[in-house]
PDB file of C-alpha atoms in Angstrom:
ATOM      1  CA  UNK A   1     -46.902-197.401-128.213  1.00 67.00           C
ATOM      2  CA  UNK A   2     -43.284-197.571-126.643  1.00 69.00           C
ATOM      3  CA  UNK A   3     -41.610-193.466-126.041  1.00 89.00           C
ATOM      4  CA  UNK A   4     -38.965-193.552-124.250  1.00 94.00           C
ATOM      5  CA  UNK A   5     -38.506-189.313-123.068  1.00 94.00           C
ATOM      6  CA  UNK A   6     -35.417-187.824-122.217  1.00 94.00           C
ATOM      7  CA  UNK A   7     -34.661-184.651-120.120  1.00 95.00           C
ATOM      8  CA  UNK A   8     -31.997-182.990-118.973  1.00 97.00           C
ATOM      9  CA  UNK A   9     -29.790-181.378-121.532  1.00 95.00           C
ATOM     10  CA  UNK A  10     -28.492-178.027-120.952  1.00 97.00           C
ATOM     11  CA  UNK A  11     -25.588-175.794-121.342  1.00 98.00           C
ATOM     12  CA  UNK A  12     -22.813-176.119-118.877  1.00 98.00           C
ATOM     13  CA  UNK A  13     -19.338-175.050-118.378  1.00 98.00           C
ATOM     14  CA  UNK A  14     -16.224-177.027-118.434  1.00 98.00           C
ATOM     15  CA  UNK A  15     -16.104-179.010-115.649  1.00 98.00           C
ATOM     16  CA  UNK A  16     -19.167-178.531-114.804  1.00 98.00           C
ATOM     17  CA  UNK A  17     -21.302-181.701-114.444  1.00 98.00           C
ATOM     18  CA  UNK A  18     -25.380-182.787-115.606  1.00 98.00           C
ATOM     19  CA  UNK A  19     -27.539-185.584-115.443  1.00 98.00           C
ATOM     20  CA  UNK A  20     -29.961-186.855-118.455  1.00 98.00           C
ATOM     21  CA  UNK A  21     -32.784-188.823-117.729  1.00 98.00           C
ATOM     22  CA  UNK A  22     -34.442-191.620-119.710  1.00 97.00           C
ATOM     23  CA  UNK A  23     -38.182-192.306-118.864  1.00 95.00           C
ATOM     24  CA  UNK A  24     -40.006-195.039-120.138  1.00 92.00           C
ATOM     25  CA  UNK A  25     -43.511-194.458-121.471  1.00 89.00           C
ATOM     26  CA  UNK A  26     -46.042-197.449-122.479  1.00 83.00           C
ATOM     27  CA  UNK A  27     -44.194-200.370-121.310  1.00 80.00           C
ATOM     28  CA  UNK A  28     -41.882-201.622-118.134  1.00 85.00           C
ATOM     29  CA  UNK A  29     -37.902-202.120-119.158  1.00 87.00           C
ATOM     30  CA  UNK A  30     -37.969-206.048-118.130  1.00 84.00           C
ATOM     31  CA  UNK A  31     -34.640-207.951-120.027  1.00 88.00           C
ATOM     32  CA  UNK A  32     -33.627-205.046-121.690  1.00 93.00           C
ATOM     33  CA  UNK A  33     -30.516-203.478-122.263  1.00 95.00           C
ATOM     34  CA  UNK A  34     -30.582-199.303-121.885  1.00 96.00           C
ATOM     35  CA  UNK A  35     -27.896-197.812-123.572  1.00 97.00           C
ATOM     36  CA  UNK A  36     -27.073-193.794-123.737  1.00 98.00           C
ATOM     37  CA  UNK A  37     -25.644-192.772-127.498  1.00 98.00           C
ATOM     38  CA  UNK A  38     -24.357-189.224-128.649  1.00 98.00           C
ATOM     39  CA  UNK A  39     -23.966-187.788-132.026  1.00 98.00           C
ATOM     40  CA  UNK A  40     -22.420-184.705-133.573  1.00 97.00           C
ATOM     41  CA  UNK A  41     -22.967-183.331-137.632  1.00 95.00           C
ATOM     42  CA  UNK A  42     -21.339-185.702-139.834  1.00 94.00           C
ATOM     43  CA  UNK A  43     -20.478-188.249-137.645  1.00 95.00           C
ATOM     44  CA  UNK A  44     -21.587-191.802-136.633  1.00 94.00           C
ATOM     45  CA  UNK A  45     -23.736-191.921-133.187  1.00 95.00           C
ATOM     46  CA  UNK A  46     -21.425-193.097-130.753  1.00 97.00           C
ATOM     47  CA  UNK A  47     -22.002-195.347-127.927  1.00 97.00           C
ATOM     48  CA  UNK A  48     -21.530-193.758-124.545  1.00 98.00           C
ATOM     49  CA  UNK A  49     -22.685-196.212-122.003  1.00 98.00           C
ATOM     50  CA  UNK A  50     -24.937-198.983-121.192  1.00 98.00           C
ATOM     51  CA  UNK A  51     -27.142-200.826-118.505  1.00 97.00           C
ATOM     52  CA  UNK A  52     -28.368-204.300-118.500  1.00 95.00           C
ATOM     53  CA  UNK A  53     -31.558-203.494-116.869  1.00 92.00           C
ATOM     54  CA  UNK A  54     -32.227-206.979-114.764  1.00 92.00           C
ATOM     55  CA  UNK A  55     -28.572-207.723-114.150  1.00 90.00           C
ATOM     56  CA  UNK A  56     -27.560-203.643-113.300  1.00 92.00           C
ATOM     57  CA  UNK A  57     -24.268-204.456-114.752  1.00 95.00           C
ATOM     58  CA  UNK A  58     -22.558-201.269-116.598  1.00 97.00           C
ATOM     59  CA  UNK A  59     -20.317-200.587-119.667  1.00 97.00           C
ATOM     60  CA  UNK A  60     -18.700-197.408-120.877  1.00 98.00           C
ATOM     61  CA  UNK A  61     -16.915-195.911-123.524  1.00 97.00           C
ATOM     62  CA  UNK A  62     -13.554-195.527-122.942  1.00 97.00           C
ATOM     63  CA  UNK A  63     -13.780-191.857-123.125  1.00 97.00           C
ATOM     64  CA  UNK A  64     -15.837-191.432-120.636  1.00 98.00           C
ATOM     65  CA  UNK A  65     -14.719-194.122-118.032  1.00 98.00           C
ATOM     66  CA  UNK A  66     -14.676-192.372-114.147  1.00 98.00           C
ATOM     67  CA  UNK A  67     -16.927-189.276-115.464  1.00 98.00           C
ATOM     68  CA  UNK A  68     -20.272-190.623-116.367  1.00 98.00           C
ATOM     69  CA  UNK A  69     -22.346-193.039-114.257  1.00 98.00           C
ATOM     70  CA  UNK A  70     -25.734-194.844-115.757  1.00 98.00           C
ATOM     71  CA  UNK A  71     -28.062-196.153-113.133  1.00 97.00           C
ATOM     72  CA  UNK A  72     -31.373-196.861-113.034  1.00 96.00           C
ATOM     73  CA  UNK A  73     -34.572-196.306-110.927  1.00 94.00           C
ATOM     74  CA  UNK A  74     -37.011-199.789-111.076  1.00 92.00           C
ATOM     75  CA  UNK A  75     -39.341-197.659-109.320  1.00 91.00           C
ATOM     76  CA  UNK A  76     -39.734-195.041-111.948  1.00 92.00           C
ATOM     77  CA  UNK A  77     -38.754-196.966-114.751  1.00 93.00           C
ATOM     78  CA  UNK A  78     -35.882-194.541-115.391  1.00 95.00           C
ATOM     79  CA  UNK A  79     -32.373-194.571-116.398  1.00 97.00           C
ATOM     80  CA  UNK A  80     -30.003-192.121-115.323  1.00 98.00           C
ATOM     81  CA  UNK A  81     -26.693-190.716-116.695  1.00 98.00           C
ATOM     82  CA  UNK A  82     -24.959-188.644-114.652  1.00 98.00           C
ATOM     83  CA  UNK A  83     -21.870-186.695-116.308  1.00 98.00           C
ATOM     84  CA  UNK A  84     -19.578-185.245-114.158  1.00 98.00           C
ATOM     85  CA  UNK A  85     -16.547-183.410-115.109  1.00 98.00           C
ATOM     86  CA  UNK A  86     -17.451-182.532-118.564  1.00 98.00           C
ATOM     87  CA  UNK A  87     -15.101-181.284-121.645  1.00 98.00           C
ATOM     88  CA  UNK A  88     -16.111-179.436-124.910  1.00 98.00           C
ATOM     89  CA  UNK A  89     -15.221-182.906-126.657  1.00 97.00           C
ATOM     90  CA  UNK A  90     -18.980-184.334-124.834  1.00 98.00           C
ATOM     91  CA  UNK A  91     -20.959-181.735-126.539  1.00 98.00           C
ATOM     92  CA  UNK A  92     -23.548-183.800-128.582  1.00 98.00           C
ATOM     93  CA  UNK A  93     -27.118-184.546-128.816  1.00 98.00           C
ATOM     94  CA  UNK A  94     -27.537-187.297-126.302  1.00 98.00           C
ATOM     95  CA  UNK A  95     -30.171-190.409-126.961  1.00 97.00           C
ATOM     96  CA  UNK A  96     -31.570-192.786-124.912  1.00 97.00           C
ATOM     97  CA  UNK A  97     -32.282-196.365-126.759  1.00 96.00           C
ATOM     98  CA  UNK A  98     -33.640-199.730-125.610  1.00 95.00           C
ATOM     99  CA  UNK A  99     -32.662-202.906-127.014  1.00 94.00           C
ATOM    100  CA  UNK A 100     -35.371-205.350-126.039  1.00 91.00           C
ATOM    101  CA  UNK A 101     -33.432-208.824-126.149  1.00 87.00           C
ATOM    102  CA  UNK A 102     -31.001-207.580-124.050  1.00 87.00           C
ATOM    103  CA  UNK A 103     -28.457-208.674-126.216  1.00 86.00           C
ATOM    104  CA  UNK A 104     -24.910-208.509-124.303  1.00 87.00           C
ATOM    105  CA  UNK A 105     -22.660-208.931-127.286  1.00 85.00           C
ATOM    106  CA  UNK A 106     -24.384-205.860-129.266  1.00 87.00           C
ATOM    107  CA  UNK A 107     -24.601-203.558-126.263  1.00 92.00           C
ATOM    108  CA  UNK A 108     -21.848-201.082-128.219  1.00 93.00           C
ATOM    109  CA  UNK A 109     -23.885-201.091-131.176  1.00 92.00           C
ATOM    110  CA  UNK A 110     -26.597-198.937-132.085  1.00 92.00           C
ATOM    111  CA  UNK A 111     -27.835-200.625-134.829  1.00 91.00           C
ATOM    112  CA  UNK A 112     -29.270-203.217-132.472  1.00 91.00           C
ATOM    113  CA  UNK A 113     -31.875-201.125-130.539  1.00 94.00           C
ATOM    114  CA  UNK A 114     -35.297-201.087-130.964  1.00 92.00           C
ATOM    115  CA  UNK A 115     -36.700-198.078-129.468  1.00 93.00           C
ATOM    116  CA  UNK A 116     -34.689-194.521-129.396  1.00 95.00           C
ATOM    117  CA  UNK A 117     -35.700-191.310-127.483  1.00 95.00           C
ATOM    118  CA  UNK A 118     -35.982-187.464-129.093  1.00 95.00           C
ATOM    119  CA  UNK A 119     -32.450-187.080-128.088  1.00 96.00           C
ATOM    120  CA  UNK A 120     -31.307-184.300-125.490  1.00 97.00           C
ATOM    121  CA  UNK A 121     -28.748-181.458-126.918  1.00 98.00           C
ATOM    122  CA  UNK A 122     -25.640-181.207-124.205  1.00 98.00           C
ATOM    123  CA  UNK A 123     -22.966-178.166-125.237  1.00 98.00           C
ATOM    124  CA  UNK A 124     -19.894-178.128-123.195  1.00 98.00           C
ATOM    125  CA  UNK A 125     -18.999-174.574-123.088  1.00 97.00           C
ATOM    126  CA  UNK A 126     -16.904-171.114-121.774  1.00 95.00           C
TER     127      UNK A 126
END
């Protein structure tokens, strides 16, 4: 059975900077495509930022361009976000999901991932 387990939400200050984790449990990301998703009440989940797992190459919402990093770790079979600088407008419950196919023109789109994590609450906050 594939988990994939996040860690790393918290409360943090404006500014202030944290880094999720996304551990995969069951199974080794090979072709796949690792993408980080957040979602608020009432809204849509919205992409936040992706790795091609084999290829390392990045994407990123435009909102958070030059303040979040995703990298991985083939050694622990990990994917990392690391937020830096963060603003009230990034508090969400973060999620981890793995598209399998590695499908480069769906990478924005959540609808094309096949396994999701718990999800991780982040609050931006004074």
């Amino acid at each position: 059975q594939v988990q994939l387990v996040e860690s790393g939400g918290g409360l943090v200050q404006p500014g202030g900077s944290l880094r999720l984790s996304c551990a995969a449990v069951g199974r080794s990301f090979s072709n796949s495509n690792i993408g980080w998703f957040r979602q608020t009440p009432g809204k849509e989940r919205e992409f936040v930022a992706a790795i091609r797992w084999r290829a390392r190459t990045t994407f990123y919402a435009d909102s958070v361009k030059g303040r979040f990093t995703i990298s991985r770790d083939s050694a622990k079979n990990t994917v990392y976000l690391q937020m830096n600088n963060l603003k009230p407008d990034d508090t969400a419950v973060y999620y981890c999901a793995e598209d399998v196919g590695g499908i480069l023109s769906s990478i924005w789109s959540h609808a094309n991932y096949d396994y999701w994590g718990q999800g991780t609450q982040v609050t931006v906050s004074s």
